[in-house]
XYZ file of N, CA and C in Angstrom:
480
model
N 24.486 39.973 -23.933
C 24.709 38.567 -24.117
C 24.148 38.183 -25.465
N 24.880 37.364 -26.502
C 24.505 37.334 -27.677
C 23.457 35.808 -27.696
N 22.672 35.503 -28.534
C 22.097 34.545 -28.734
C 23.499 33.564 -29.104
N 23.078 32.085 -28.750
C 23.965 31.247 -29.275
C 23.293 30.950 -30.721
N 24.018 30.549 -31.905
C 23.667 30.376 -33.070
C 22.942 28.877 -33.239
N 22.068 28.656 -34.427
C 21.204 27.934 -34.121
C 21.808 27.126 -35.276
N 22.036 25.811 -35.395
C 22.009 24.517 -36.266
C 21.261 25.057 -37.431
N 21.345 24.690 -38.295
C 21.363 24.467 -39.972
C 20.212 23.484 -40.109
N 19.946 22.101 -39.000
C 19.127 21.210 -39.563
C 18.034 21.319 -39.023
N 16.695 20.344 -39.924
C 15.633 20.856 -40.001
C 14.927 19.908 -38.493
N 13.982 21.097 -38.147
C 13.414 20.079 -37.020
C 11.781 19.862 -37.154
N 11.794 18.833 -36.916
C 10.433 17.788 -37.495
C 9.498 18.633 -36.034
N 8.649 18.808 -36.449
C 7.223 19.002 -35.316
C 6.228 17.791 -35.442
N 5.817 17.462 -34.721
C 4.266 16.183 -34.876
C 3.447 17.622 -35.064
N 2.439 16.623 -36.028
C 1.540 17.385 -35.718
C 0.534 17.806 -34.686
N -0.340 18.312 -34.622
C -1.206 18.916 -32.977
C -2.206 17.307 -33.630
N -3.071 17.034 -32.695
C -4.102 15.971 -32.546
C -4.948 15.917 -33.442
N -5.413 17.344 -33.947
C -6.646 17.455 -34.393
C -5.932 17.261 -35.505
N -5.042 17.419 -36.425
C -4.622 17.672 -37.227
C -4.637 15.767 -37.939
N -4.200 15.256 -37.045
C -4.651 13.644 -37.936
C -5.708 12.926 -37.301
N -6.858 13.384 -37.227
C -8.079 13.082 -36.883
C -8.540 13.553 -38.200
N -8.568 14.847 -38.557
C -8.741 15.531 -39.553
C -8.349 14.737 -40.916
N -7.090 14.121 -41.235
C -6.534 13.482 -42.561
C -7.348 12.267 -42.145
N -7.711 11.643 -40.555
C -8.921 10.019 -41.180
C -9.675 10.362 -41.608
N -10.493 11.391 -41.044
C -12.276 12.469 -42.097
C -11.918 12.321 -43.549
N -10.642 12.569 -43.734
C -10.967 13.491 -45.476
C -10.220 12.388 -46.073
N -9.573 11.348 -45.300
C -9.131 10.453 -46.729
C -10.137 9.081 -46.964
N -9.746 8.521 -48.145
C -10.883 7.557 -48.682
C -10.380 6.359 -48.060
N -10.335 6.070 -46.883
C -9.725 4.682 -46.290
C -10.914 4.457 -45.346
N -11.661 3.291 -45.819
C -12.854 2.703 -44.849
C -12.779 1.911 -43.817
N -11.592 1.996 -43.234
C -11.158 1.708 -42.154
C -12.195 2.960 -40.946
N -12.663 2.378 -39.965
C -13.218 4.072 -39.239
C -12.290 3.801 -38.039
N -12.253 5.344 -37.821
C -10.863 5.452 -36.783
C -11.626 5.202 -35.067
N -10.557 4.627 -34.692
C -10.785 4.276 -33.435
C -11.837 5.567 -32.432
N -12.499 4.958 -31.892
C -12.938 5.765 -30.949
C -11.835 6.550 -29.348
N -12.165 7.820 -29.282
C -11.286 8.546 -28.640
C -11.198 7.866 -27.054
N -10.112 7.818 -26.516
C -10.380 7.259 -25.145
C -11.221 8.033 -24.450
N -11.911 7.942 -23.626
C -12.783 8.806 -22.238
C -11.405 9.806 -21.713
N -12.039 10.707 -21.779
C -10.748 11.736 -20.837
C -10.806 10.956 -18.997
N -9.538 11.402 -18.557
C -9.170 10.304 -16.850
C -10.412 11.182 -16.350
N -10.695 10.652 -15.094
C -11.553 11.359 -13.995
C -10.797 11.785 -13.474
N -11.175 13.514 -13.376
C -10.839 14.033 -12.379
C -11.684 14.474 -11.151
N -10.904 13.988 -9.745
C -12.043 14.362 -8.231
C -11.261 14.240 -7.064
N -11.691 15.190 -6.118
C -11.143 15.264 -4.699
C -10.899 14.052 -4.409
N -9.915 13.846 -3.366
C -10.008 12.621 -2.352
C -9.865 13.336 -0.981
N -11.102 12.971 -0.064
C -11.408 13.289 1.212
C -10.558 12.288 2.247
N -9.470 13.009 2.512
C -8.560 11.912 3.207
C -9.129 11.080 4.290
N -9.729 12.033 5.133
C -11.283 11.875 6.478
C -11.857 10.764 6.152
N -12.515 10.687 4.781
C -13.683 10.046 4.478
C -12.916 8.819 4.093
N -11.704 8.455 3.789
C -11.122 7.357 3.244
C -10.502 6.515 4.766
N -10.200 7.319 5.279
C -9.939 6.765 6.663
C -10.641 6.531 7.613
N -12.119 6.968 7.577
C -13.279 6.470 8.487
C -13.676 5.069 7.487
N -13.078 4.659 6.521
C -13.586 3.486 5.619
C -13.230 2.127 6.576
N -12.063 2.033 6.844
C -11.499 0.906 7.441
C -10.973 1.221 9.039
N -10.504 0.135 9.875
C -9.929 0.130 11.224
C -8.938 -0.262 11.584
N -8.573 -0.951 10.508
C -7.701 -2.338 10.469
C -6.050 -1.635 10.552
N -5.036 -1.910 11.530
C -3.585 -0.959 11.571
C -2.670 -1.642 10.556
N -2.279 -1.087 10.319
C -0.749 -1.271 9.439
C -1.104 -2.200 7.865
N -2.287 -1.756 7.564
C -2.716 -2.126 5.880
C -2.751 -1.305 5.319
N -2.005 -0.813 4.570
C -2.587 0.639 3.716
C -3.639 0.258 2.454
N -4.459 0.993 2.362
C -5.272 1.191 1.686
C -4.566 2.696 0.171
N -4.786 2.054 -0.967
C -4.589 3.199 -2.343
C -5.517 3.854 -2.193
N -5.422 5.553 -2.562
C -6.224 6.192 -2.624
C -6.630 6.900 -3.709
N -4.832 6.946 -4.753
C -4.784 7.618 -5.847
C -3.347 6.931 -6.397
N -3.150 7.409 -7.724
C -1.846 6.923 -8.357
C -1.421 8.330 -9.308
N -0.016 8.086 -9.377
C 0.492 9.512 -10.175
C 2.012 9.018 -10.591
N 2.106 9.234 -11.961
C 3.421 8.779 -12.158
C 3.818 7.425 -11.928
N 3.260 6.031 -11.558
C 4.045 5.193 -11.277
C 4.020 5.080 -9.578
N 3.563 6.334 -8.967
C 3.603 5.987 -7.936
C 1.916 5.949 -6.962
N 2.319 5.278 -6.203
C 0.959 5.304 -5.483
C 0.668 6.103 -3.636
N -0.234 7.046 -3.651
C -0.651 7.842 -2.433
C -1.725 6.647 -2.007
N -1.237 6.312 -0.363
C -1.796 5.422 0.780
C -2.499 5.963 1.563
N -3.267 5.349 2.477
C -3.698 5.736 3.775
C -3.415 4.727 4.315
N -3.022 4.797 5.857
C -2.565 3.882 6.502
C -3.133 4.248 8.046
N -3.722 3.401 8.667
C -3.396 3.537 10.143
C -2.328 2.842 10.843
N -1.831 3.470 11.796
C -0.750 3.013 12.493
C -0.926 2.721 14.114
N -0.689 1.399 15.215
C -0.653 1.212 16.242
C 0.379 0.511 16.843
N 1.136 0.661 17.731
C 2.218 0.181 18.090
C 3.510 -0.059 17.127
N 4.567 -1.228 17.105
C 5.379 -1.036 16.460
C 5.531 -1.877 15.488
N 6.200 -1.304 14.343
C 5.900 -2.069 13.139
C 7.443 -3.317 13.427
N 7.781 -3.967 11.950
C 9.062 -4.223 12.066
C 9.815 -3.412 11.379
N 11.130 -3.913 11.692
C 12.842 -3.092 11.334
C 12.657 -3.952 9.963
N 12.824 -2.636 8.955
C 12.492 -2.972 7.470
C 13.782 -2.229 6.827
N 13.817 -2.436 5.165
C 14.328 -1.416 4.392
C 13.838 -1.515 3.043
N 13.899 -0.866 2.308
C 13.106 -0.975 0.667
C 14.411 -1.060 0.086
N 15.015 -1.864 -0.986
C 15.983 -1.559 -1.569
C 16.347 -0.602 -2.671
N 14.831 -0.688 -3.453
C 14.430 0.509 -4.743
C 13.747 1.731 -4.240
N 13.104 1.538 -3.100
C 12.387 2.497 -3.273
C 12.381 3.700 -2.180
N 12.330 4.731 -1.972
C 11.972 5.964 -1.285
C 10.773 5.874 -0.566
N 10.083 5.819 0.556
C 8.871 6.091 1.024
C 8.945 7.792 1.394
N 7.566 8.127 1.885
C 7.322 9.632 2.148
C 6.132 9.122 3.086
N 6.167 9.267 4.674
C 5.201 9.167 5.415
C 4.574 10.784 6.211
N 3.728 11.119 5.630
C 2.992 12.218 6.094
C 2.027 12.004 7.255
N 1.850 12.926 8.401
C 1.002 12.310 9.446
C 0.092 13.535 9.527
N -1.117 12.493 9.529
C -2.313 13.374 9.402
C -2.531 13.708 10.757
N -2.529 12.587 11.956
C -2.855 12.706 12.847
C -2.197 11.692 14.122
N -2.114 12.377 14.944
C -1.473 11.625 15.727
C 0.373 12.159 15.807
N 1.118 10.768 16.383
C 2.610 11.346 16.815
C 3.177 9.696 15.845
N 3.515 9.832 15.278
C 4.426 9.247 15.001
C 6.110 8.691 15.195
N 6.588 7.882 15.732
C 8.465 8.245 16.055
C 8.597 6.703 14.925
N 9.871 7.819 14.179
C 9.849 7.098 13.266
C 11.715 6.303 13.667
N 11.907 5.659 13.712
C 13.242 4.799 14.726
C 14.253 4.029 13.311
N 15.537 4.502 14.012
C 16.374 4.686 12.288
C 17.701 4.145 13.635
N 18.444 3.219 12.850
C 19.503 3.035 13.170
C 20.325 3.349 13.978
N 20.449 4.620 14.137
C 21.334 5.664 14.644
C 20.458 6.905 15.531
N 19.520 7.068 15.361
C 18.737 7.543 16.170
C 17.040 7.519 15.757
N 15.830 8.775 16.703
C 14.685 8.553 16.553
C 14.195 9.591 15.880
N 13.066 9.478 15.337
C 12.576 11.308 14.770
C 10.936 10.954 15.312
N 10.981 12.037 15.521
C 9.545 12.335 16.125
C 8.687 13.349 14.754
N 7.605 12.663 14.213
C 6.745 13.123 13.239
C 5.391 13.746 13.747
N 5.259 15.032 13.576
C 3.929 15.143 14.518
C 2.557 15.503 13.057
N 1.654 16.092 13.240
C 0.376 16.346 12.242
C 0.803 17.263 11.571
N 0.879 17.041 10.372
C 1.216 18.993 9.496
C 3.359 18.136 8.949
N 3.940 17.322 9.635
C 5.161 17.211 9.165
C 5.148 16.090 8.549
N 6.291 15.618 7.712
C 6.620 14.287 7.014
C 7.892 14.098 6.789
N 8.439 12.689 6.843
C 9.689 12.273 6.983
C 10.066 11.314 5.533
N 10.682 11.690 5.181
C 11.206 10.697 3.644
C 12.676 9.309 4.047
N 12.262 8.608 3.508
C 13.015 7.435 4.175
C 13.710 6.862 2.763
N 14.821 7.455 2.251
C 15.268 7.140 1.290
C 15.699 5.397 1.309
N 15.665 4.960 0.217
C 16.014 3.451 -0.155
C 17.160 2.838 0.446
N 17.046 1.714 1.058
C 17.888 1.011 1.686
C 18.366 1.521 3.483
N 17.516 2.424 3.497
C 17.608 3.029 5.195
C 17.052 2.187 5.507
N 17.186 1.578 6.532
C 16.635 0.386 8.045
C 16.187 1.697 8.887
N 14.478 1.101 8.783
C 14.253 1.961 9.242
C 12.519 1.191 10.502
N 11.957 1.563 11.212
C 10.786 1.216 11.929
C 9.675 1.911 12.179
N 8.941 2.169 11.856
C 7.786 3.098 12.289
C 7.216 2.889 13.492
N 6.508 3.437 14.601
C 6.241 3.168 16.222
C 5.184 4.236 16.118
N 4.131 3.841 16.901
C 2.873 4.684 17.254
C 2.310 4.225 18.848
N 2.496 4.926 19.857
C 2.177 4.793 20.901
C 1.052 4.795 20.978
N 0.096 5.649 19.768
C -1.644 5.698 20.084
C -1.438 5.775 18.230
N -2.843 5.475 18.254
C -3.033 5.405 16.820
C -3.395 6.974 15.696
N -2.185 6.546 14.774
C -1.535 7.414 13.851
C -2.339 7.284 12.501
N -2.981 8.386 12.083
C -3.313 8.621 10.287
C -2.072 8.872 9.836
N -1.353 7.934 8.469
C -0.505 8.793 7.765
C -1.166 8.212 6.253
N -0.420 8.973 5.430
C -0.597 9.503 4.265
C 0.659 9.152 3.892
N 0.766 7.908 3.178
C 2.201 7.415 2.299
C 2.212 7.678 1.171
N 3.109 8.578 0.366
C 3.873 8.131 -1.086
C 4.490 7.602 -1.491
N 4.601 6.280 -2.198
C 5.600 5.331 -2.716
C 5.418 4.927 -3.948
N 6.599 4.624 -4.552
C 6.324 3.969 -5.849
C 5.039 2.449 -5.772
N 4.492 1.789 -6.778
C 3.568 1.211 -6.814
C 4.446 -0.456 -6.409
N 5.185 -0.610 -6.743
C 6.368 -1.869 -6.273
C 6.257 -1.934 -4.984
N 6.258 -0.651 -4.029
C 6.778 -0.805 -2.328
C 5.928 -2.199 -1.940
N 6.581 -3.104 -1.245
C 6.154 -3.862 -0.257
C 6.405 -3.201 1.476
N 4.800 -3.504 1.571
C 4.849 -2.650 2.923
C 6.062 -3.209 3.954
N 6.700 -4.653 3.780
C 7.181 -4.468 5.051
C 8.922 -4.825 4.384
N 8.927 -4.054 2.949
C 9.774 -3.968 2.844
C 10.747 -5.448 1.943
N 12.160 -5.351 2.914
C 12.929 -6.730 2.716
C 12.335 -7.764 3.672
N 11.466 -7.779 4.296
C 11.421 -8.946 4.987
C 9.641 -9.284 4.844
N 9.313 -10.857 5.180
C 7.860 -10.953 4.795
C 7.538 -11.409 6.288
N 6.418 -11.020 6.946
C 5.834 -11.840 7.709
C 4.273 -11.784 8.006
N 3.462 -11.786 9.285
C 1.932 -11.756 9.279
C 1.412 -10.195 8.798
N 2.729 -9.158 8.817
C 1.713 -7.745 8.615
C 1.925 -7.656 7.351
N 2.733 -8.428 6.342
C 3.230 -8.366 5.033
C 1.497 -7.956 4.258
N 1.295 -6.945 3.532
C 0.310 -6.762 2.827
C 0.543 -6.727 1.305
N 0.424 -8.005 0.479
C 0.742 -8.886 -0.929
C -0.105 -7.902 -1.625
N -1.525 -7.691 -1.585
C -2.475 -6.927 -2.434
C -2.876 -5.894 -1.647
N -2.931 -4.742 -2.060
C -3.666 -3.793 -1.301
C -4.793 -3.476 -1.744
N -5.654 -3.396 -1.209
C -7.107 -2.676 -1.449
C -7.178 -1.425 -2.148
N -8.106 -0.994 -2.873
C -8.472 0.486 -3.415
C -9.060 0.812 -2.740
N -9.473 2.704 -2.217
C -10.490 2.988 -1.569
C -11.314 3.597 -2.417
């Protein structure tokens, strides 16, 4: 298999970091260069320890953010309402407990160790006969209860 042939024009590289840190040192401009941001923290999150924090069902609590999106903890008891996200995808992981997650057309049963993805605009309900740990991924936009607002509607969520 032959290489495909390569363009004629020239391609620009940035330079690496150090490299214009280096030209503020050595040129005569008394301007002094900004100070470097703090590198992010990096550290475990003890899912256990974030969920013995609160009691309270169907508030999720942030635990972390990545991309735009945000990882929840949530407890779950009885039944939520018949929702749908219009933008967004949820991902409900169950730490513990049984989850049945109730869809239009039929039910799915979520047990500890599985997770169910609820793509955008599915009408969909979450149900917990006994109380459920899950572990949500959603973009940072999700409103917990979706298209519709009422008393479980959670406007601000807490950090843990």
């Amino acid at each position: 298999m032959s290489t495909p042939p390569r363009s004629s024009t020239v391609t620009v590289v940035r330079p690496p970091r150090w490299d214009s840190r280096r030209r503020a040192e050595g040129s005569d401009n008394t301007a002094a260069a900004p100070e470097p941001a703090a590198p992010p923290t990096v550290d475990k999150v003890n899912l256990a320890e974030k969920l013995a924090l609160f009691s309270e069902h169907w508030s999720p609590r942030i635990v972390g953010e990545l991309n735009g999106q945000q990882v929840k903890v949530v407890k779950l008891q009885g039944p939520f309402v018949w929702h749908h996200h219009e933008a967004e995808d949820e991902l409900f992981l169950v730490l513990q407990g049984h989850l049945r997650m109730e869809l239009k057309d039929r039910t799915v049963d979520v047990k500890p160790g599985e997770f169910i993805i609820i793509p955008r605009g599915v009408e969909h309900r979450p149900v917990a006969e006994e109380e459920v740990h899950v572990l949500l991924f959603e973009p940072a936009s999700t409103l917990n209860t979706g298209n519709t607002r009422g008393e479980r509607t959670v406007e601000q969520l807490q950090r843990l």
